[in-house]
mmCIF file of C-alpha atoms in Angstrom:
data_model
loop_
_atom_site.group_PDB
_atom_site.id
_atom_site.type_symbol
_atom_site.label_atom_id
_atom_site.label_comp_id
_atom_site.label_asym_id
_atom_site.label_seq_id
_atom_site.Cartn_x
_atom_site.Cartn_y
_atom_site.Cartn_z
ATOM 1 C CA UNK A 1 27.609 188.690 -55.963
ATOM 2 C CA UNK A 2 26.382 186.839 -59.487
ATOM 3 C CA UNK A 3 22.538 188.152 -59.668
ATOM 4 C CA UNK A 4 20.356 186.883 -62.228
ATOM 5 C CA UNK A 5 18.010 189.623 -63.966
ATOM 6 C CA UNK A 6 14.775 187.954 -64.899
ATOM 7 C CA UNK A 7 13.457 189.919 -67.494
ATOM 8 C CA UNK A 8 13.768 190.665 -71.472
ATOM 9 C CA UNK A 9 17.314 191.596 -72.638
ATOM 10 C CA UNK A 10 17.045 195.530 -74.123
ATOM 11 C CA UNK A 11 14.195 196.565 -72.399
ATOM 12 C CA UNK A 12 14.336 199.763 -70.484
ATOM 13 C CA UNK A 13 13.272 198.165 -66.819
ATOM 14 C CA UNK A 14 15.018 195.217 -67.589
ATOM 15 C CA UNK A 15 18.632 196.999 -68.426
ATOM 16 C CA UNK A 16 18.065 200.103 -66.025
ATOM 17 C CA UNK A 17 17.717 197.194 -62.906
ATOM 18 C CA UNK A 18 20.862 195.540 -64.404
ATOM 19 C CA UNK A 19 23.045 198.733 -64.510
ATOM 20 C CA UNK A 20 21.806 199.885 -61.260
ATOM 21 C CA UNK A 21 22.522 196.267 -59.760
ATOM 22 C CA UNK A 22 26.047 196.701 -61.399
ATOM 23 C CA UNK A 23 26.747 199.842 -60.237
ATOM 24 C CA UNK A 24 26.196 198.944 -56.161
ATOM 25 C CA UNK A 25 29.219 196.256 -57.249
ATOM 26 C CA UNK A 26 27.088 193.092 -58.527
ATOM 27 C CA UNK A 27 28.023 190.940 -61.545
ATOM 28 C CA UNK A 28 24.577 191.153 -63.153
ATOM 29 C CA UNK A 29 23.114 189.101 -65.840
ATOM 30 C CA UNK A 30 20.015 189.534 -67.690
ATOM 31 C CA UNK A 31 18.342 186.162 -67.855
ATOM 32 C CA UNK A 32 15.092 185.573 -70.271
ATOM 33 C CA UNK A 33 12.612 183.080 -68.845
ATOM 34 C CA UNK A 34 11.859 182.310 -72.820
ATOM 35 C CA UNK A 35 15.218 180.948 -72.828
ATOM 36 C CA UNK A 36 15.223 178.608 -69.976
ATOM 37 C CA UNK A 37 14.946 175.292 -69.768
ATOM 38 C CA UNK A 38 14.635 172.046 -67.322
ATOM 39 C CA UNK A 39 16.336 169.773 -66.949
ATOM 40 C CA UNK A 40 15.659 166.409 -65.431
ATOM 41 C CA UNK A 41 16.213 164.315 -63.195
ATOM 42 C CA UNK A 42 18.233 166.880 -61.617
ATOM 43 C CA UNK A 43 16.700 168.956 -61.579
ATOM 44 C CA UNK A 44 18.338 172.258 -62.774
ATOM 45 C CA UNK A 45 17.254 175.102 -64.837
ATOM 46 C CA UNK A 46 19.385 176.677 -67.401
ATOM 47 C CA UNK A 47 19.797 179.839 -69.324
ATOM 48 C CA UNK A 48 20.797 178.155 -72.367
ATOM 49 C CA UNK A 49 23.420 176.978 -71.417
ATOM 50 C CA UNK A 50 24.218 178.115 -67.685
ATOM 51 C CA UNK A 51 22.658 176.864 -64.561
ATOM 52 C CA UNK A 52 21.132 179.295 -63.061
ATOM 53 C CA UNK A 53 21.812 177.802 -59.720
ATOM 54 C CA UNK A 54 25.386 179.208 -60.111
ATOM 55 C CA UNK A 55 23.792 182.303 -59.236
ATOM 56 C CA UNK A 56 23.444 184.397 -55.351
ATOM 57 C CA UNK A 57 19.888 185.378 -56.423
ATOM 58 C CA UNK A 58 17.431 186.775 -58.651
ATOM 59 C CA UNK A 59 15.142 189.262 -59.044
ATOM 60 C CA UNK A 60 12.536 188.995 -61.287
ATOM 61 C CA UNK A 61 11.494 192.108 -63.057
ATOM 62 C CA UNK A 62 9.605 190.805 -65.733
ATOM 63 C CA UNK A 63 8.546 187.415 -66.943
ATOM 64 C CA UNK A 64 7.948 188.361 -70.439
ATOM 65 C CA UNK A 65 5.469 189.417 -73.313
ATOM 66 C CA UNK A 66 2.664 186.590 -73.062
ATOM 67 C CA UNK A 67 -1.086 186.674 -72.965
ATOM 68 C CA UNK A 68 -0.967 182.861 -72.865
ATOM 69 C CA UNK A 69 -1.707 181.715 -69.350
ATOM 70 C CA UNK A 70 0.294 178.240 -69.278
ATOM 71 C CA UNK A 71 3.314 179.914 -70.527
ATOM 72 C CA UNK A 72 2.610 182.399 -67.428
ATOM 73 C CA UNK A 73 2.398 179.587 -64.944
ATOM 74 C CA UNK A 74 5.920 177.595 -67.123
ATOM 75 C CA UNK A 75 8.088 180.652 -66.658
ATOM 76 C CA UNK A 76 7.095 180.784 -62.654
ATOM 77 C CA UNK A 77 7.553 177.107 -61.871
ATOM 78 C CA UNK A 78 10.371 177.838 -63.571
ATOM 79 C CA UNK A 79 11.275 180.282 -60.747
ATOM 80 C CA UNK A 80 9.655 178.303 -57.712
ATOM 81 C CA UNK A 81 12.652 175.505 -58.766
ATOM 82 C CA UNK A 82 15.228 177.682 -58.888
ATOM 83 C CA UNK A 83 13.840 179.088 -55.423
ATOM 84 C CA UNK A 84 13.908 175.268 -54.377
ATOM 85 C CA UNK A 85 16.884 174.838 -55.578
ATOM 86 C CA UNK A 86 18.200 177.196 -52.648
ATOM 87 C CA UNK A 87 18.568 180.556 -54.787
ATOM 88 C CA UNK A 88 16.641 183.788 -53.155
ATOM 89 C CA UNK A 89 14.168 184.538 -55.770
ATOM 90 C CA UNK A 90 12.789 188.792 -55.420
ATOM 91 C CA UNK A 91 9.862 188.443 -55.120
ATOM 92 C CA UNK A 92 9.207 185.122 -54.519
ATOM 93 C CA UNK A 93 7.475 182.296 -57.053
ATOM 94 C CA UNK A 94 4.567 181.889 -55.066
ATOM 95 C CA UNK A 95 3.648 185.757 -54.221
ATOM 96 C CA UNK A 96 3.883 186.227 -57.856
ATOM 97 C CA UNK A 97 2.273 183.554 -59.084
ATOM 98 C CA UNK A 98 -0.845 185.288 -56.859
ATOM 99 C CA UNK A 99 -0.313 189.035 -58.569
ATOM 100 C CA UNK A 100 0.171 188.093 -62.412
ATOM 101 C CA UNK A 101 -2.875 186.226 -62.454
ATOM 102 C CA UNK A 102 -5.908 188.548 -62.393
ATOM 103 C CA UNK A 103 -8.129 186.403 -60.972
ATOM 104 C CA UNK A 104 -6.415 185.469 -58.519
ATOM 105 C CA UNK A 105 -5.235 188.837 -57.421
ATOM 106 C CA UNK A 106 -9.000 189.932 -57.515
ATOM 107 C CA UNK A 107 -9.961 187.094 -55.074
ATOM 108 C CA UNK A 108 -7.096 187.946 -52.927
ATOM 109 C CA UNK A 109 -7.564 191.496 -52.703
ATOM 110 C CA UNK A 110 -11.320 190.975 -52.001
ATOM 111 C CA UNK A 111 -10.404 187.930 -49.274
ATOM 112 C CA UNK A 112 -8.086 190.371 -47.640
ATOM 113 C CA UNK A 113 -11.091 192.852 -47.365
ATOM 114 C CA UNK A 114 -9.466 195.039 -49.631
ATOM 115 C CA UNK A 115 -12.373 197.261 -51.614
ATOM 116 C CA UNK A 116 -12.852 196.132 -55.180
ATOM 117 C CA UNK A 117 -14.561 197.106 -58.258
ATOM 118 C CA UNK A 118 -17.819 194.510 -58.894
ATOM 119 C CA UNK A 119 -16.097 191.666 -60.874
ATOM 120 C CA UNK A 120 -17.502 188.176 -62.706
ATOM 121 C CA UNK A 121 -15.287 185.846 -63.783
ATOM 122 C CA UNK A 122 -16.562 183.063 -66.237
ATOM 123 C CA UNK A 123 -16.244 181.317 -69.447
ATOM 124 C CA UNK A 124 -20.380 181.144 -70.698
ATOM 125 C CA UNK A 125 -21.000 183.958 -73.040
ATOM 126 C CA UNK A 126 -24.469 184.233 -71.714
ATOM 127 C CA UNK A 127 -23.002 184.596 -68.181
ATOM 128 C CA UNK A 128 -20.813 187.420 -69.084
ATOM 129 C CA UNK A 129 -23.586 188.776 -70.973
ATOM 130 C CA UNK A 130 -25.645 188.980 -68.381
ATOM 131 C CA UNK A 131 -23.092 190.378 -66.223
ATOM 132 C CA UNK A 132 -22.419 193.513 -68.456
ATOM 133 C CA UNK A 133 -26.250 194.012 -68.475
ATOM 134 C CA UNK A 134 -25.751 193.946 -64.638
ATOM 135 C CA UNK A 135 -23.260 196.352 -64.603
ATOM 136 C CA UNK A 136 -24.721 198.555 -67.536
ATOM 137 C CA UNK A 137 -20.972 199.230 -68.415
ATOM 138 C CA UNK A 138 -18.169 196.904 -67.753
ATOM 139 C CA UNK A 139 -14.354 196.524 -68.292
ATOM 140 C CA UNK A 140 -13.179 193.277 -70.329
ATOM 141 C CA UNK A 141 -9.676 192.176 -69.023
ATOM 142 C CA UNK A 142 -7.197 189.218 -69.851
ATOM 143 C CA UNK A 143 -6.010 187.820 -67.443
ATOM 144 C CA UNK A 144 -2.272 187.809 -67.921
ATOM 145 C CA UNK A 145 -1.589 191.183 -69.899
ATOM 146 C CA UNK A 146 0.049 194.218 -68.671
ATOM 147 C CA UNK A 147 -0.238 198.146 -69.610
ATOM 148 C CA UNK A 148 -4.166 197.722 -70.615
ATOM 149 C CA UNK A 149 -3.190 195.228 -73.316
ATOM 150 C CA UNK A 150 -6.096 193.917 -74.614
ATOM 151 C CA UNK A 151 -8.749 195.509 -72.219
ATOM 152 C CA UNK A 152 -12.162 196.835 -74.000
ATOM 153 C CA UNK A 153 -15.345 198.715 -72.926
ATOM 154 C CA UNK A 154 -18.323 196.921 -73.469
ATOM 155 C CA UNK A 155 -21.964 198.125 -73.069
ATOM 156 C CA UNK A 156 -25.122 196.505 -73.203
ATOM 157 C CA UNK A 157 -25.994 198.288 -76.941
ATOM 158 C CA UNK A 158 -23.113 195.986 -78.242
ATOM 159 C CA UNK A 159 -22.720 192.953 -80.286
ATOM 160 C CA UNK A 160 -21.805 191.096 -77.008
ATOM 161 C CA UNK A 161 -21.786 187.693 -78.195
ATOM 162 C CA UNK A 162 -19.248 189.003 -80.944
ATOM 163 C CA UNK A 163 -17.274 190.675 -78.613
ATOM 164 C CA UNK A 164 -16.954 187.166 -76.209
ATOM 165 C CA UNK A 165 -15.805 185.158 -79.058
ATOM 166 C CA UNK A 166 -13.147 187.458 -80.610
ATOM 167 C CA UNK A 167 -11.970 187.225 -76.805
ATOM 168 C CA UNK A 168 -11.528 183.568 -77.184
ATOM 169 C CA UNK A 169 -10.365 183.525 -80.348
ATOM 170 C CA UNK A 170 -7.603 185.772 -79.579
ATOM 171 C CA UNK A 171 -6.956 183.377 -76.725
ATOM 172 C CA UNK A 172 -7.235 185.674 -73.812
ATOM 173 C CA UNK A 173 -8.509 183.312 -71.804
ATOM 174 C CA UNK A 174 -11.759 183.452 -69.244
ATOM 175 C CA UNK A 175 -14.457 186.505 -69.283
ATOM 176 C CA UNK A 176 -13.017 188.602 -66.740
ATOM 177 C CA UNK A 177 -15.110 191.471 -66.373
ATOM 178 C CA UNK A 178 -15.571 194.533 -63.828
ATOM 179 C CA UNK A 179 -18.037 197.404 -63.568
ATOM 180 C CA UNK A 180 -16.847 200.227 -65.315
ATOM 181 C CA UNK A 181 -15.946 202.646 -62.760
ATOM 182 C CA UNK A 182 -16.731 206.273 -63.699
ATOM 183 C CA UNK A 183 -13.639 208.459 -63.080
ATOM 184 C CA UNK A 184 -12.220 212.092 -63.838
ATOM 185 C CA UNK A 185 -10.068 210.887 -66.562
ATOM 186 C CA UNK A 186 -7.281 209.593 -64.410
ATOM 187 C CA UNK A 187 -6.095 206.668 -61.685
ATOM 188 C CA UNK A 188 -3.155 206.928 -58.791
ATOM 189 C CA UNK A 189 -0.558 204.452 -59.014
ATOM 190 C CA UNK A 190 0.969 203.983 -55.666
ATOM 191 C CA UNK A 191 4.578 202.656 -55.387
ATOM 192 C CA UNK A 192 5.449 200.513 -52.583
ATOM 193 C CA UNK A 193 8.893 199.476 -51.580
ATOM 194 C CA UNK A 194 10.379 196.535 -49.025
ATOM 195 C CA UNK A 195 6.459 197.700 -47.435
ATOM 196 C CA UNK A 196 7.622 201.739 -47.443
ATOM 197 C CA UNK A 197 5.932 203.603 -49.556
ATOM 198 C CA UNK A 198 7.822 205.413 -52.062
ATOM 199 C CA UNK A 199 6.299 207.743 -54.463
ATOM 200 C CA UNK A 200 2.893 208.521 -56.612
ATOM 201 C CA UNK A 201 1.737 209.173 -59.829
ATOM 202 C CA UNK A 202 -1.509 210.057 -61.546
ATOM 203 C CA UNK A 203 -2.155 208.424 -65.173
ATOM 204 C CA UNK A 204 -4.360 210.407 -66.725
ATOM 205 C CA UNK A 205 -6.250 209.739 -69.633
ATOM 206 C CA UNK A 206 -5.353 210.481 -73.597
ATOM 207 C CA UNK A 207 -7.360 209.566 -76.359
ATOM 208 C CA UNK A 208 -9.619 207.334 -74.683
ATOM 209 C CA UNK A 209 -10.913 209.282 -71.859
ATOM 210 C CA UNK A 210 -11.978 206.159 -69.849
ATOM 211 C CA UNK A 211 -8.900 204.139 -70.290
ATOM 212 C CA UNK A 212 -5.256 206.215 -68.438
ATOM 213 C CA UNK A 213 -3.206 204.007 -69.653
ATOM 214 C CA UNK A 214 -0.131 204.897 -71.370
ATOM 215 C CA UNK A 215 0.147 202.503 -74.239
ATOM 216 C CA UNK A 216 -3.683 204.181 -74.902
ATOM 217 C CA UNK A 217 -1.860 207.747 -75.133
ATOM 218 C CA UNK A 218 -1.695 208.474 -71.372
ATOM 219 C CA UNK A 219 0.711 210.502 -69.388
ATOM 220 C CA UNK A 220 2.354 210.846 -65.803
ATOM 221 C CA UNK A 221 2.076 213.385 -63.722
ATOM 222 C CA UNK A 222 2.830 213.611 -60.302
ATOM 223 C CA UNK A 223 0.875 212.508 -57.575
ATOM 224 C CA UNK A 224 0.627 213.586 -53.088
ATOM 225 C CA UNK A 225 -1.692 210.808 -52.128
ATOM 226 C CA UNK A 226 -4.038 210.823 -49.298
ATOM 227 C CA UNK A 227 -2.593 209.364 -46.253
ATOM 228 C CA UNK A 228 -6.024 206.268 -46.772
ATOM 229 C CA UNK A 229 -4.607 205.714 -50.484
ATOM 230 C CA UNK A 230 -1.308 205.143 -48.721
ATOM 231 C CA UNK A 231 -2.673 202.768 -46.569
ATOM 232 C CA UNK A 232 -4.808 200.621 -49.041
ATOM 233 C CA UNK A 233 -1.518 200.455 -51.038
ATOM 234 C CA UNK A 234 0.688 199.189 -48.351
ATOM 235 C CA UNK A 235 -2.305 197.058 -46.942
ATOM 236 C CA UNK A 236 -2.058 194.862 -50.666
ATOM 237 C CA UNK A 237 1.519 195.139 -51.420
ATOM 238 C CA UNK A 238 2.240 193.651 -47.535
ATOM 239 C CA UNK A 239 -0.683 190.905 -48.180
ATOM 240 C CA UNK A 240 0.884 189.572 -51.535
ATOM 241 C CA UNK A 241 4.240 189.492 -49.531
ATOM 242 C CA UNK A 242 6.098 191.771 -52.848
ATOM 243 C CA UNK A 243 9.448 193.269 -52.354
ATOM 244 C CA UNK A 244 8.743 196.155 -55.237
ATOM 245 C CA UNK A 245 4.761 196.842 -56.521
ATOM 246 C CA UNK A 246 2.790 199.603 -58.099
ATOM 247 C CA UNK A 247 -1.281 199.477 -56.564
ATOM 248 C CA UNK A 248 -3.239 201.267 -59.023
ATOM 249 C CA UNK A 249 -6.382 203.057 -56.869
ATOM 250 C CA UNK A 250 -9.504 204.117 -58.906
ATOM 251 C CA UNK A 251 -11.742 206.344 -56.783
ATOM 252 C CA UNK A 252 -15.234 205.674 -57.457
ATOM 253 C CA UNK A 253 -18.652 208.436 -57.797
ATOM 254 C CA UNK A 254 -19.345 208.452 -54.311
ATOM 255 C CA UNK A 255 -15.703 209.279 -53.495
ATOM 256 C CA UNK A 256 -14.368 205.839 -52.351
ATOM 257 C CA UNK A 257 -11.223 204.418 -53.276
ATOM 258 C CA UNK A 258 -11.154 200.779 -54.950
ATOM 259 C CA UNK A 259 -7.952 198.957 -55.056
ATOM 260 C CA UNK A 260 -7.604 197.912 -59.881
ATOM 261 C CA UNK A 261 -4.692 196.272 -59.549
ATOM 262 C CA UNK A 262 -1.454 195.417 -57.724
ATOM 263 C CA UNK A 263 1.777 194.471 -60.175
ATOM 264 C CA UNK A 264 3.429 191.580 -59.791
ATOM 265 C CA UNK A 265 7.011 193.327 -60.554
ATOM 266 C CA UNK A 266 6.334 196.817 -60.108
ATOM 267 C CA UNK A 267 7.176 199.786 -62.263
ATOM 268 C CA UNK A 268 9.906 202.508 -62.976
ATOM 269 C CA UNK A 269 8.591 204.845 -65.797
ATOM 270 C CA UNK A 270 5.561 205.992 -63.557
ATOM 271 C CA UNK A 271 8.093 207.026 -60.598
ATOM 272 C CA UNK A 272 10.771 208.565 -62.961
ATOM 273 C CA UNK A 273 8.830 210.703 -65.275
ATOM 274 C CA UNK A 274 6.180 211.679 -62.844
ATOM 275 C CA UNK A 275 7.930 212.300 -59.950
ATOM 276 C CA UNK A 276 11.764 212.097 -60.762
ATOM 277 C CA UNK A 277 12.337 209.462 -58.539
ATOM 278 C CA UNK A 278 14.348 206.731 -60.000
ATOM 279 C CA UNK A 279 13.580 203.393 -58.288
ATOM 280 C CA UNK A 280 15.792 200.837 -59.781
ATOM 281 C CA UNK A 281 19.239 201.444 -57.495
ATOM 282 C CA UNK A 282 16.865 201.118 -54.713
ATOM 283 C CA UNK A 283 15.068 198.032 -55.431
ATOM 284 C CA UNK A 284 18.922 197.323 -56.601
ATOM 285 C CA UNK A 285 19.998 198.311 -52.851
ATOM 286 C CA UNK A 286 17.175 196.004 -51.364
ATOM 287 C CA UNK A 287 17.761 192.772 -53.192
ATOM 288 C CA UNK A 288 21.507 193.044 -52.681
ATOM 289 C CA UNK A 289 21.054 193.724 -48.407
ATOM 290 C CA UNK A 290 18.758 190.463 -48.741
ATOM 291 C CA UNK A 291 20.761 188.447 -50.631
ATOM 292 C CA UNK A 292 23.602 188.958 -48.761
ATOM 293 C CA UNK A 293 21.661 187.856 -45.355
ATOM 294 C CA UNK A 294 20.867 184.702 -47.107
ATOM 295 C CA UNK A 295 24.592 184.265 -47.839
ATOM 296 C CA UNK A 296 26.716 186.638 -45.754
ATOM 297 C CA UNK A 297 30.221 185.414 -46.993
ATOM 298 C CA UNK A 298 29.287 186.252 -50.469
#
C-alpha cells in the first residue's frame, strides 16, 4: 500500500511513523502540508508535484510548525479534500479540525460534560482583564501551538494590558485564558489508542515549577493511572472520534481530575521514554488494518 505521512520531513515522530509504516510492508512517503497545493477545477491536491490522490491513505501526524490560525484551518481543508476525494484520512479532517483548535476543543470537552478548568475566551483586553482578576491566577494560551509554546502566567499584580497586546502583536490570536490550576509540579498524559488505552506518563515540572512541559525543562516519568483517569481519557479521545491521542489530566486542590487538553495527533516521546513503550508500529499496525478494509484488494 502507497501511504502518505502528513507531517514535517526529519522530524523524529514524523520519520519514526514512516519507518514503522515501512517496516509492516507499506511504501511510505512523508508528505508536508507546507508543500501542498490545490488545484482547480479538479480538484486535486498535490505534493509538489504528485497527487496525493495516488495514494491508499494517510495519516496525519503532524500538520506543521504554525501559530497562525488560517494556515491551521488551509492545511486541514487541505486534508478534508483529499478525504473527499475518496482517500482514508487517520484521523479524519473534521475530528481534527475540532482538537487543534483550543477553543473548540474546550467547548467540546465541556459540551460532552467532560470536567474543565474555568476558561474565557475573548478578544477585549478589559474582558480578559477582568477575567484574570476573576481567577486571581490564570493561564494565557494560543490557540494553535503545541508543547506549551507560547503559554504565560499572568496575575493580577501584572502589567496586564501589556501582556494582552504583546499577545496580539505576536499574532497568537484570541485571549484564551484558564484558571491557573494549582498542582504538585506535574500532569498525567494519558495515551489512547483505536479507543484502548495504551500507556501513561507523568510530566513533571523543571525550571518553571507551574509549567511540566518539556520544551520548559520537563521530564517523563512513568505513570499507573487511576482506573477514573482512564476513563476521562477514553471518554474525550472516543468523543473527538481520534484514532491515536494523548489527554493531558491536571488534578485540581480538592483532588478532582480536569481534562487540559486532548492532541489532535497524539504523541510518541511521552510513551517511549517514560514507559518504554514505542507507539508508532502500532498506530502503524492500525492505519494499515483500516486502510486495507477501505480497499481490501490493495
Amino acid at each position: 500500500m502507497k501511504i502518505a505521512v502528513v507531517g514535517q520531513p526529519g522530524r523524529w515522530s514524523t520519520e519514526r511513523l514512516t519507518a514503522a509504516l515501512r517496516a509492516h510492508g507499506a511504501e511510505a512517503h512523508v508528505v508536508d502540508l507546507a508543500a501542498c497545493s490545490l488545484r482547480l477545477p479538479d480538484p486535486r491536491v498535490f505534493h509538489r508535484e504528485r497527487a496525493l490522490e495516488d495514494f491508499d491513505g494517510a495519516v496525519v501526524k503532524k500538520l506543521g510548525d504554525t501559530a497562525d490560525g488560517w494556515g491551521v484551518q488551509e492545511r486541514v481543508n487541505m486534508l478534508r479534500q483529499l478525504e473527499s476525494s475518496g482517500i482514508s484520512v487517520l484521523s479524519p479532517p473534521d475530528r481534527l479540525g475540532l482538537a487543534v483548535n483550543r477553543y473548540r476543543m474546550t467547548c467540546e470537552l465541556a459540551r460532552a460534560g467532560l470536567p474543565v478548568p474555568e476558561t474565557t475566551v475573548t478578544e477585549d483586553v478589559d474582558g480578559a482583564t477582568a477575567a484574570v482578576e476573576r481567577f486571581g491566577s490564570a493561564v494565557l494560551k494560543p490557540l494553535f501551538t503545541s508543547k506549551g509554546r507560547g503559554m504565560r502566567r499572568l496575575d493580577p499584580s501584572m502589567d496586564l494590558r501589556a501582556a494582552f497586546e504583546g499577545h496580539r502583536r505576536e499574532g497568537l490570536g484570541p485571549f484564551y485564558l484558564q484558571r491557573f490550576v494549582k498542582h504538585p509540579g506535574r500532569d498525567l498524559g494519558v495515551a489512547v489508542l483505536d479507543g484502548r488505552y495504551i500507556g501513561a506518563y507523568w510530566r513533571v515540572a523543571g525550571e518553571h515549577p507551574w509549567m511540566t512541559t518539556i520544551l520548559s525543562g520537563g521530564r517523563y516519568e512513568k505513570a499507573e493511572p487511576p482506573a477514573e483517569a482512564i476513563g476521562l481519557a477514553i471518554r474525550a479521545a472516543q468523543h473527538f472520534g481520534l484514532v491515536f491521542t494523548g489527554v493531558d489530566l491536571i488534578e485540581d486542590p480538592a483532588g478532582r481530575l480536569l481534562v487540559l487538553e486532548v492532541s489532535a495527533f497524539g504523541g510518541f516521546r511521552g510513551l517511549l521514554d517514560g514507559c518504554g513503550i514505542d507507539a508508532a508500529p502500532m498506530l502503524a499496525e492500525i492505519a494499515l488494518r483500516r486502510f486495507r478494509e477501505v480497499s481490501p484488494r490493495r
